């Protein structure tokens, strides 16, 4: 990776399910240390796009290049319900190509102190917000240069969401971790991120700085609701 190269570099990426095109020649970049929002309605192709970026889905065309380690907080969290929090975290390291320090859960507890109290508890017995915290911690075990979060706030109470966004913002500020944030709450996403993309029906409909998107009439009408 050369200086100035994006950490996530997506070019003309296409994802198909059978004959249905879910992602249609999408291009997107995330620079090191940047926080970028990806917003759009249900079925727009956001998860398909990030799953292709993460190598979980094979694209039908185009490419997604990573200039560092990326880790995914998947939609729906997918913690292992019968394993303890500690074991869920430990499993997050297995794919990491980094040194053995990355198997050390201690620094995740430092970043997410709310997990300390529940470390020996079954993940399936935790609240939705705590499970989301476990999913974050599991992704952080890979010591990623970029964290890809597929739906931060879905199903969570506002206070829990606020706590998670504070952790994410601190992680970005203190560790320089880049973030690609998929979020149904556009106001929240554009408040946290400096840049954003609006995806509709498999395509990038708009992109710009968070301020430009907040000021756009299209975004205001479709995503920010009345009074904005
Ligand atoms: N495994 C699959 N097989 C077939 N079609 C799929 C599959 N996964 C997603 N799709 C379709 O691809 C399109 C994009 O779905 P995707 O889940 O990527 O959207 P999304 O923007 O993440 O939506 P949401 O906001 O509801 O999470 C949808 O039409 C969806 O029905
Ligand atoms: Mg999705």
PDB file of C-alpha atoms and ligand atoms in Angstrom:
ATOM      1  CA  UNK A   1       0.000   0.000   0.000  1.00  0.00           C
ATOM      2  CA  UNK A   2       1.387   3.414  -0.965  1.00  0.00           C
ATOM      3  CA  UNK A   3       0.800   6.608   1.017  1.00  0.00           C
ATOM      4  CA  UNK A   4      -2.492   8.132  -0.090  1.00  0.00           C
ATOM      5  CA  UNK A   5      -3.919   4.799  -1.212  1.00  0.00           C
ATOM      6  CA  UNK A   6      -7.399   4.040   0.129  1.00  0.00           C
ATOM      7  CA  UNK A   7      -7.779   1.408   2.838  1.00  0.00           C
ATOM      8  CA  UNK A   8     -10.933   0.171   1.143  1.00  0.00           C
ATOM      9  CA  UNK A   9     -11.030   0.624  -2.613  1.00  0.00           C
ATOM     10  CA  UNK A  10     -14.140  -0.620  -4.374  1.00  0.00           C
ATOM     11  CA  UNK A  11     -14.357  -0.242  -8.133  1.00  0.00           C
ATOM     12  CA  UNK A  12     -17.358  -1.017 -10.313  1.00  0.00           C
ATOM     13  CA  UNK A  13     -18.320  -3.868  -7.995  1.00  0.00           C
ATOM     14  CA  UNK A  14     -21.284  -5.978  -9.047  1.00  0.00           C
ATOM     15  CA  UNK A  15     -22.995  -8.659  -6.935  1.00  0.00           C
ATOM     16  CA  UNK A  16     -25.664 -10.934  -8.355  1.00  0.00           C
ATOM     17  CA  UNK A  17     -27.923 -13.550  -6.821  1.00  0.00           C
ATOM     18  CA  UNK A  18     -28.824 -15.731  -9.758  1.00  0.00           C
ATOM     19  CA  UNK A  19     -30.074 -13.280 -12.359  1.00  0.00           C
ATOM     20  CA  UNK A  20     -30.939 -10.556  -9.815  1.00  0.00           C
ATOM     21  CA  UNK A  21     -28.389  -7.751  -9.522  1.00  0.00           C
ATOM     22  CA  UNK A  22     -28.090  -6.593  -5.883  1.00  0.00           C
ATOM     23  CA  UNK A  23     -25.018  -4.347  -6.354  1.00  0.00           C
ATOM     24  CA  UNK A  24     -24.591  -2.653  -9.704  1.00  0.00           C
ATOM     25  CA  UNK A  25     -21.113  -1.310 -10.540  1.00  0.00           C
ATOM     26  CA  UNK A  26     -20.581   0.420  -7.224  1.00  0.00           C
ATOM     27  CA  UNK A  27     -17.388   2.388  -6.540  1.00  0.00           C
ATOM     28  CA  UNK A  28     -16.502   3.573  -3.051  1.00  0.00           C
ATOM     29  CA  UNK A  29     -13.374   4.396  -1.038  1.00  0.00           C
ATOM     30  CA  UNK A  30     -12.447   4.662   2.605  1.00  0.00           C
ATOM     31  CA  UNK A  31      -9.154   6.355   3.460  1.00  0.00           C
ATOM     32  CA  UNK A  32      -7.066   5.314   6.488  1.00  0.00           C
ATOM     33  CA  UNK A  33      -8.587   6.777   9.640  1.00  0.00           C
ATOM     34  CA  UNK A  34     -11.715   7.986   7.866  1.00  0.00           C
ATOM     35  CA  UNK A  35     -15.318   7.461   9.045  1.00  0.00           C
ATOM     36  CA  UNK A  36     -17.652   6.918   6.107  1.00  0.00           C
ATOM     37  CA  UNK A  37     -21.418   6.360   6.197  1.00  0.00           C
ATOM     38  CA  UNK A  38     -23.361   4.115   3.836  1.00  0.00           C
ATOM     39  CA  UNK A  39     -27.080   4.790   3.996  1.00  0.00           C
ATOM     40  CA  UNK A  40     -30.029   3.611   1.956  1.00  0.00           C
ATOM     41  CA  UNK A  41     -33.385   1.855   2.216  1.00  0.00           C
ATOM     42  CA  UNK A  42     -34.005  -1.834   2.924  1.00  0.00           C
ATOM     43  CA  UNK A  43     -32.909  -4.006   0.041  1.00  0.00           C
ATOM     44  CA  UNK A  44     -30.633  -1.331  -1.476  1.00  0.00           C
ATOM     45  CA  UNK A  45     -27.711  -3.770  -1.501  1.00  0.00           C
ATOM     46  CA  UNK A  46     -25.704  -2.401   1.436  1.00  0.00           C
ATOM     47  CA  UNK A  47     -25.076  -5.772   3.116  1.00  0.00           C
ATOM     48  CA  UNK A  48     -24.325  -7.422  -0.219  1.00  0.00           C
ATOM     49  CA  UNK A  49     -21.755  -4.696  -0.896  1.00  0.00           C
ATOM     50  CA  UNK A  50     -19.988  -5.041   2.456  1.00  0.00           C
ATOM     51  CA  UNK A  51     -20.086  -8.834   2.308  1.00  0.00           C
ATOM     52  CA  UNK A  52     -18.334  -8.629  -1.055  1.00  0.00           C
ATOM     53  CA  UNK A  53     -15.783  -6.187   0.403  1.00  0.00           C
ATOM     54  CA  UNK A  54     -15.117  -8.670   3.212  1.00  0.00           C
ATOM     55  CA  UNK A  55     -14.707 -11.566   0.779  1.00  0.00           C
ATOM     56  CA  UNK A  56     -17.802 -13.374   2.086  1.00  0.00           C
ATOM     57  CA  UNK A  57     -19.534 -12.980  -1.290  1.00  0.00           C
ATOM     58  CA  UNK A  58     -17.783 -13.348  -4.597  1.00  0.00           C
ATOM     59  CA  UNK A  59     -18.478 -10.392  -6.895  1.00  0.00           C
ATOM     60  CA  UNK A  60     -19.788 -10.967 -10.405  1.00  0.00           C
ATOM     61  CA  UNK A  61     -17.717  -8.020 -11.610  1.00  0.00           C
ATOM     62  CA  UNK A  62     -15.379  -5.262 -10.526  1.00  0.00           C
ATOM     63  CA  UNK A  63     -13.147  -5.506  -7.501  1.00  0.00           C
ATOM     64  CA  UNK A  64     -12.766  -4.640  -3.847  1.00  0.00           C
ATOM     65  CA  UNK A  65      -9.181  -4.107  -2.706  1.00  0.00           C
ATOM     66  CA  UNK A  66      -8.176  -3.839   0.952  1.00  0.00           C
ATOM     67  CA  UNK A  67      -5.018  -1.959   1.896  1.00  0.00           C
ATOM     68  CA  UNK A  68      -5.021  -3.377   5.432  1.00  0.00           C
ATOM     69  CA  UNK A  69      -6.964  -5.576   7.788  1.00  0.00           C
ATOM     70  CA  UNK A  70     -10.720  -5.069   7.815  1.00  0.00           C
ATOM     71  CA  UNK A  71     -13.126  -6.650  10.296  1.00  0.00           C
ATOM     72  CA  UNK A  72     -16.898  -6.914  10.059  1.00  0.00           C
ATOM     73  CA  UNK A  73     -19.556  -6.387  12.695  1.00  0.00           C
ATOM     74  CA  UNK A  74     -22.207  -8.340  10.785  1.00  0.00           C
ATOM     75  CA  UNK A  75     -25.853  -7.439  10.431  1.00  0.00           C
ATOM     76  CA  UNK A  76     -27.773  -9.293  13.146  1.00  0.00           C
ATOM     77  CA  UNK A  77     -24.617  -9.607  15.294  1.00  0.00           C
ATOM     78  CA  UNK A  78     -24.318 -13.401  15.041  1.00  0.00           C
ATOM     79  CA  UNK A  79     -22.708 -14.032  18.377  1.00  0.00           C
ATOM     80  CA  UNK A  80     -22.349 -17.681  19.387  1.00  0.00           C
ATOM     81  CA  UNK A  81     -25.168 -17.897  21.941  1.00  0.00           C
ATOM     82  CA  UNK A  82     -23.934 -20.947  23.870  1.00  0.00           C
ATOM     83  CA  UNK A  83     -20.373 -19.672  24.264  1.00  0.00           C
ATOM     84  CA  UNK A  84     -19.237 -17.234  26.917  1.00  0.00           C
ATOM     85  CA  UNK A  85     -18.394 -13.646  26.039  1.00  0.00           C
ATOM     86  CA  UNK A  86     -14.710 -14.479  26.542  1.00  0.00           C
ATOM     87  CA  UNK A  87     -14.906 -17.412  24.105  1.00  0.00           C
ATOM     88  CA  UNK A  88     -16.792 -15.299  21.568  1.00  0.00           C
ATOM     89  CA  UNK A  89     -13.965 -12.760  21.693  1.00  0.00           C
ATOM     90  CA  UNK A  90     -11.272 -15.424  21.432  1.00  0.00           C
ATOM     91  CA  UNK A  91     -12.944 -16.750  18.280  1.00  0.00           C
ATOM     92  CA  UNK A  92     -12.578 -13.305  16.725  1.00  0.00           C
ATOM     93  CA  UNK A  93      -8.815 -13.748  16.595  1.00  0.00           C
ATOM     94  CA  UNK A  94      -8.694 -17.012  14.688  1.00  0.00           C
ATOM     95  CA  UNK A  95      -8.658 -15.410  11.264  1.00  0.00           C
ATOM     96  CA  UNK A  96      -6.177 -12.731  12.224  1.00  0.00           C
ATOM     97  CA  UNK A  97      -2.829 -12.865  10.503  1.00  0.00           C
ATOM     98  CA  UNK A  98      -1.380 -10.517  13.091  1.00  0.00           C
ATOM     99  CA  UNK A  99       0.989 -11.479  15.901  1.00  0.00           C
ATOM    100  CA  UNK A 100       0.008 -13.414  19.028  1.00  0.00           C
ATOM    101  CA  UNK A 101      -0.888 -10.252  20.903  1.00  0.00           C
ATOM    102  CA  UNK A 102      -4.043 -10.302  18.850  1.00  0.00           C
ATOM    103  CA  UNK A 103      -5.209 -13.356  20.804  1.00  0.00           C
ATOM    104  CA  UNK A 104      -5.157 -11.286  23.948  1.00  0.00           C
ATOM    105  CA  UNK A 105      -8.691 -10.278  24.950  1.00  0.00           C
ATOM    106  CA  UNK A 106      -7.484  -7.776  27.583  1.00  0.00           C
ATOM    107  CA  UNK A 107      -7.286  -4.803  25.270  1.00  0.00           C
ATOM    108  CA  UNK A 108     -10.851  -5.399  24.058  1.00  0.00           C
ATOM    109  CA  UNK A 109     -12.051  -5.232  27.677  1.00  0.00           C
ATOM    110  CA  UNK A 110     -10.120  -1.984  27.999  1.00  0.00           C
ATOM    111  CA  UNK A 111     -11.880  -0.539  24.954  1.00  0.00           C
ATOM    112  CA  UNK A 112     -15.281  -1.964  25.924  1.00  0.00           C
ATOM    113  CA  UNK A 113     -15.265  -2.063  29.739  1.00  0.00           C
ATOM    114  CA  UNK A 114     -18.957  -2.964  29.818  1.00  0.00           C
ATOM    115  CA  UNK A 115     -17.980  -6.476  28.755  1.00  0.00           C
ATOM    116  CA  UNK A 116     -15.818  -7.155  31.829  1.00  0.00           C
ATOM    117  CA  UNK A 117     -18.794  -7.804  34.080  1.00  0.00           C
ATOM    118  CA  UNK A 118     -20.304 -10.351  31.682  1.00  0.00           C
ATOM    119  CA  UNK A 119     -17.152 -12.072  30.434  1.00  0.00           C
ATOM    120  CA  UNK A 120     -18.141 -15.512  31.782  1.00  0.00           C
ATOM    121  CA  UNK A 121     -21.800 -15.187  30.849  1.00  0.00           C
ATOM    122  CA  UNK A 122     -23.389 -17.028  27.897  1.00  0.00           C
ATOM    123  CA  UNK A 123     -23.577 -14.546  25.025  1.00  0.00           C
ATOM    124  CA  UNK A 124     -27.132 -15.726  24.288  1.00  0.00           C
ATOM    125  CA  UNK A 125     -28.266 -14.546  27.724  1.00  0.00           C
ATOM    126  CA  UNK A 126     -27.193 -10.934  27.107  1.00  0.00           C
ATOM    127  CA  UNK A 127     -29.314  -7.980  26.017  1.00  0.00           C
ATOM    128  CA  UNK A 128     -29.296  -6.866  22.388  1.00  0.00           C
ATOM    129  CA  UNK A 129     -26.980  -3.965  23.183  1.00  0.00           C
ATOM    130  CA  UNK A 130     -24.562  -6.204  25.068  1.00  0.00           C
ATOM    131  CA  UNK A 131     -24.588  -8.689  22.182  1.00  0.00           C
ATOM    132  CA  UNK A 132     -23.775  -5.853  19.792  1.00  0.00           C
ATOM    133  CA  UNK A 133     -20.887  -4.942  22.107  1.00  0.00           C
ATOM    134  CA  UNK A 134     -19.673  -8.581  21.909  1.00  0.00           C
ATOM    135  CA  UNK A 135     -19.892  -8.426  18.101  1.00  0.00           C
ATOM    136  CA  UNK A 136     -17.795  -5.242  18.186  1.00  0.00           C
ATOM    137  CA  UNK A 137     -15.286  -6.825  20.549  1.00  0.00           C
ATOM    138  CA  UNK A 138     -15.015  -9.930  18.397  1.00  0.00           C
ATOM    139  CA  UNK A 139     -14.275  -7.776  15.339  1.00  0.00           C
ATOM    140  CA  UNK A 140     -11.718  -5.737  17.278  1.00  0.00           C
ATOM    141  CA  UNK A 141      -9.778  -8.893  18.195  1.00  0.00           C
ATOM    142  CA  UNK A 142      -8.382  -8.841  14.660  1.00  0.00           C
ATOM    143  CA  UNK A 143      -6.870  -5.406  15.460  1.00  0.00           C
ATOM    144  CA  UNK A 144      -8.371  -4.088  12.261  1.00  0.00           C
ATOM    145  CA  UNK A 145      -7.281  -1.021  10.341  1.00  0.00           C
ATOM    146  CA  UNK A 146     -10.903  -0.705   9.264  1.00  0.00           C
ATOM    147  CA  UNK A 147     -14.077  -1.703  11.055  1.00  0.00           C
ATOM    148  CA  UNK A 148     -17.074  -2.367   8.820  1.00  0.00           C
ATOM    149  CA  UNK A 149     -20.291  -2.086  10.833  1.00  0.00           C
ATOM    150  CA  UNK A 150     -23.440  -3.451   9.193  1.00  0.00           C
ATOM    151  CA  UNK A 151     -26.293  -1.759  11.101  1.00  0.00           C
ATOM    152  CA  UNK A 152     -25.103  -0.228  14.330  1.00  0.00           C
ATOM    153  CA  UNK A 153     -28.378   0.741  15.990  1.00  0.00           C
ATOM    154  CA  UNK A 154     -30.892  -1.780  14.641  1.00  0.00           C
ATOM    155  CA  UNK A 155     -33.203  -2.869  17.450  1.00  0.00           C
ATOM    156  CA  UNK A 156     -31.306  -1.004  20.158  1.00  0.00           C
ATOM    157  CA  UNK A 157     -32.579   1.602  22.604  1.00  0.00           C
ATOM    158  CA  UNK A 158     -31.325   5.170  22.023  1.00  0.00           C
ATOM    159  CA  UNK A 159     -29.144   5.173  25.147  1.00  0.00           C
ATOM    160  CA  UNK A 160     -27.490   1.903  24.141  1.00  0.00           C
ATOM    161  CA  UNK A 161     -26.926   3.264  20.630  1.00  0.00           C
ATOM    162  CA  UNK A 162     -25.381   6.428  22.080  1.00  0.00           C
ATOM    163  CA  UNK A 163     -23.003   4.337  24.177  1.00  0.00           C
ATOM    164  CA  UNK A 164     -21.927   2.296  21.133  1.00  0.00           C
ATOM    165  CA  UNK A 165     -21.439   5.373  18.943  1.00  0.00           C
ATOM    166  CA  UNK A 166     -19.277   6.951  21.668  1.00  0.00           C
ATOM    167  CA  UNK A 167     -17.099   3.818  21.708  1.00  0.00           C
ATOM    168  CA  UNK A 168     -16.832   3.839  17.926  1.00  0.00           C
ATOM    169  CA  UNK A 169     -15.909   7.520  17.771  1.00  0.00           C
ATOM    170  CA  UNK A 170     -13.292   7.040  20.527  1.00  0.00           C
ATOM    171  CA  UNK A 171     -11.838   4.033  18.734  1.00  0.00           C
ATOM    172  CA  UNK A 172     -11.498   6.117  15.585  1.00  0.00           C
ATOM    173  CA  UNK A 173      -9.952   9.081  17.421  1.00  0.00           C
ATOM    174  CA  UNK A 174      -7.601   7.104  19.661  1.00  0.00           C
ATOM    175  CA  UNK A 175      -6.595   4.116  17.534  1.00  0.00           C
ATOM    176  CA  UNK A 176      -7.077   5.696  14.113  1.00  0.00           C
ATOM    177  CA  UNK A 177      -9.355   2.839  13.081  1.00  0.00           C
ATOM    178  CA  UNK A 178     -11.235   3.652   9.880  1.00  0.00           C
ATOM    179  CA  UNK A 179     -14.970   2.949   9.918  1.00  0.00           C
ATOM    180  CA  UNK A 180     -17.440   2.098   7.177  1.00  0.00           C
ATOM    181  CA  UNK A 181     -20.789   2.496   8.896  1.00  0.00           C
ATOM    182  CA  UNK A 182     -24.061   1.155   7.531  1.00  0.00           C
ATOM    183  CA  UNK A 183     -26.832   2.735   9.479  1.00  0.00           C
ATOM    184  CA  UNK A 184     -30.572   3.071   8.974  1.00  0.00           C
ATOM    185  CA  UNK A 185     -30.587   6.228  11.079  1.00  0.00           C
ATOM    186  CA  UNK A 186     -29.162   8.666   8.523  1.00  0.00           C
ATOM    187  CA  UNK A 187     -29.096  11.523  10.981  1.00  0.00           C
ATOM    188  CA  UNK A 188     -26.938   9.492  13.356  1.00  0.00           C
ATOM    189  CA  UNK A 189     -24.627   8.243  10.583  1.00  0.00           C
ATOM    190  CA  UNK A 190     -24.121  11.663   9.002  1.00  0.00           C
ATOM    191  CA  UNK A 191     -23.526  13.152  12.434  1.00  0.00           C
ATOM    192  CA  UNK A 192     -20.695  10.710  13.165  1.00  0.00           C
ATOM    193  CA  UNK A 193     -19.030  10.407   9.770  1.00  0.00           C
ATOM    194  CA  UNK A 194     -17.228  12.967   7.628  1.00  0.00           C
ATOM    195  CA  UNK A 195     -18.333  11.500   4.305  1.00  0.00           C
ATOM    196  CA  UNK A 196     -21.156   9.379   3.076  1.00  0.00           C
ATOM    197  CA  UNK A 197     -22.721   7.423   0.245  1.00  0.00           C
ATOM    198  CA  UNK A 198     -26.415   6.964  -0.426  1.00  0.00           C
ATOM    199  CA  UNK A 199     -27.219   3.631  -2.045  1.00  0.00           C
ATOM    200  CA  UNK A 200     -30.525   2.873  -3.747  1.00  0.00           C
ATOM    201  CA  UNK A 201     -31.504  -0.170  -5.817  1.00  0.00           C
ATOM    202  CA  UNK A 202     -27.928  -1.421  -6.051  1.00  0.00           C
ATOM    203  CA  UNK A 203     -26.360   1.874  -7.115  1.00  0.00           C
ATOM    204  CA  UNK A 204     -24.671   4.826  -5.448  1.00  0.00           C
ATOM    205  CA  UNK A 205     -27.234   7.542  -5.876  1.00  0.00           C
ATOM    206  CA  UNK A 206     -25.346  10.353  -4.094  1.00  0.00           C
ATOM    207  CA  UNK A 207     -22.061  10.819  -2.337  1.00  0.00           C
ATOM    208  CA  UNK A 208     -20.339  13.725  -0.655  1.00  0.00           C
ATOM    209  CA  UNK A 209     -19.300  15.152   2.658  1.00  0.00           C
ATOM    210  CA  UNK A 210     -21.677  14.564   5.536  1.00  0.00           C
ATOM    211  CA  UNK A 211     -22.526  18.280   5.485  1.00  0.00           C
ATOM    212  CA  UNK A 212     -23.363  18.177   1.761  1.00  0.00           C
ATOM    213  CA  UNK A 213     -25.590  15.154   2.237  1.00  0.00           C
ATOM    214  CA  UNK A 214     -27.370  16.681   5.259  1.00  0.00           C
ATOM    215  CA  UNK A 215     -28.050  19.799   3.174  1.00  0.00           C
ATOM    216  CA  UNK A 216     -29.286  17.869   0.147  1.00  0.00           C
ATOM    217  CA  UNK A 217     -33.030  18.095  -0.370  1.00  0.00           C
ATOM    218  CA  UNK A 218     -33.135  14.495  -1.613  1.00  0.00           C
ATOM    219  CA  UNK A 219     -31.506  13.157   1.517  1.00  0.00           C
ATOM    220  CA  UNK A 220     -33.609  15.355   3.773  1.00  0.00           C
ATOM    221  CA  UNK A 221     -36.860  14.205   2.145  1.00  0.00           C
ATOM    222  CA  UNK A 222     -36.038  10.509   1.987  1.00  0.00           C
ATOM    223  CA  UNK A 223     -33.856   9.897   5.038  1.00  0.00           C
ATOM    224  CA  UNK A 224     -33.954  12.687   7.580  1.00  0.00           C
ATOM    225  CA  UNK A 225     -37.708  12.993   8.043  1.00  0.00           C
ATOM    226  CA  UNK A 226     -39.799  16.083   8.633  1.00  0.00           C
ATOM    227  CA  UNK A 227     -38.420  19.142  10.341  1.00  0.00           C
ATOM    228  CA  UNK A 228     -34.834  18.695   9.231  1.00  0.00           C
TER     229      UNK A 228
HETATM  230  N1  LIG B   1     -28.795 -14.633  -0.260  1.00  0.00           N
HETATM  231  C1  LIG B   1     -29.580 -13.954  -1.106  1.00  0.00           C
HETATM  232  N2  LIG B   1     -30.193 -14.565  -2.132  1.00  0.00           N
HETATM  233  C2  LIG B   1     -30.975 -13.893  -3.002  1.00  0.00           C
HETATM  234  N3  LIG B   1     -31.209 -12.578  -2.932  1.00  0.00           N
HETATM  235  C3  LIG B   1     -30.627 -11.902  -1.925  1.00  0.00           C
HETATM  236  C4  LIG B   1     -29.789 -12.545  -0.952  1.00  0.00           C
HETATM  237  N4  LIG B   1     -29.360 -11.617  -0.077  1.00  0.00           N
HETATM  238  C5  LIG B   1     -29.902 -10.451  -0.478  1.00  0.00           C
HETATM  239  N5  LIG B   1     -30.654 -10.610  -1.581  1.00  0.00           N
HETATM  240  C6  LIG B   1     -31.377  -9.551  -2.308  1.00  0.00           C
HETATM  241  O1  LIG B   1     -30.442  -8.578  -2.709  1.00  0.00           O
HETATM  242  C7  LIG B   1     -30.981  -7.285  -2.536  1.00  0.00           C
HETATM  243  C8  LIG B   1     -30.085  -6.472  -1.621  1.00  0.00           C
HETATM  244  O2  LIG B   1     -30.130  -7.045  -0.310  1.00  0.00           O
HETATM  245  P1  LIG B   1     -29.166  -6.557   0.847  1.00  0.00           P
HETATM  246  O3  LIG B   1     -29.408  -7.442   2.019  1.00  0.00           O
HETATM  247  O4  LIG B   1     -27.795  -6.440   0.336  1.00  0.00           O
HETATM  248  O5  LIG B   1     -29.763  -5.093   1.118  1.00  0.00           O
HETATM  249  P2  LIG B   1     -29.551  -4.107   2.351  1.00  0.00           P
HETATM  250  O6  LIG B   1     -29.380  -2.748   1.768  1.00  0.00           O
HETATM  251  O7  LIG B   1     -28.499  -4.613   3.251  1.00  0.00           O
HETATM  252  O8  LIG B   1     -30.982  -4.162   3.075  1.00  0.00           O
HETATM  253  P3  LIG B   1     -31.360  -4.003   4.645  1.00  0.00           P
HETATM  254  O9  LIG B   1     -31.345  -2.522   4.929  1.00  0.00           O
HETATM  255  O10 LIG B   1     -32.750  -4.565   4.737  1.00  0.00           O
HETATM  256  O11 LIG B   1     -30.367  -4.764   5.450  1.00  0.00           O
HETATM  257  C9  LIG B   1     -32.400  -7.482  -2.018  1.00  0.00           C
HETATM  258  O12 LIG B   1     -33.277  -7.416  -3.104  1.00  0.00           O
HETATM  259  C10 LIG B   1     -32.366  -8.860  -1.416  1.00  0.00           C
HETATM  260  O13 LIG B   1     -33.623  -9.455  -1.488  1.00  0.00           O
HETATM  261 MG1  LIG B   2     -28.453  -5.139   5.225  1.00  0.00          MG
END
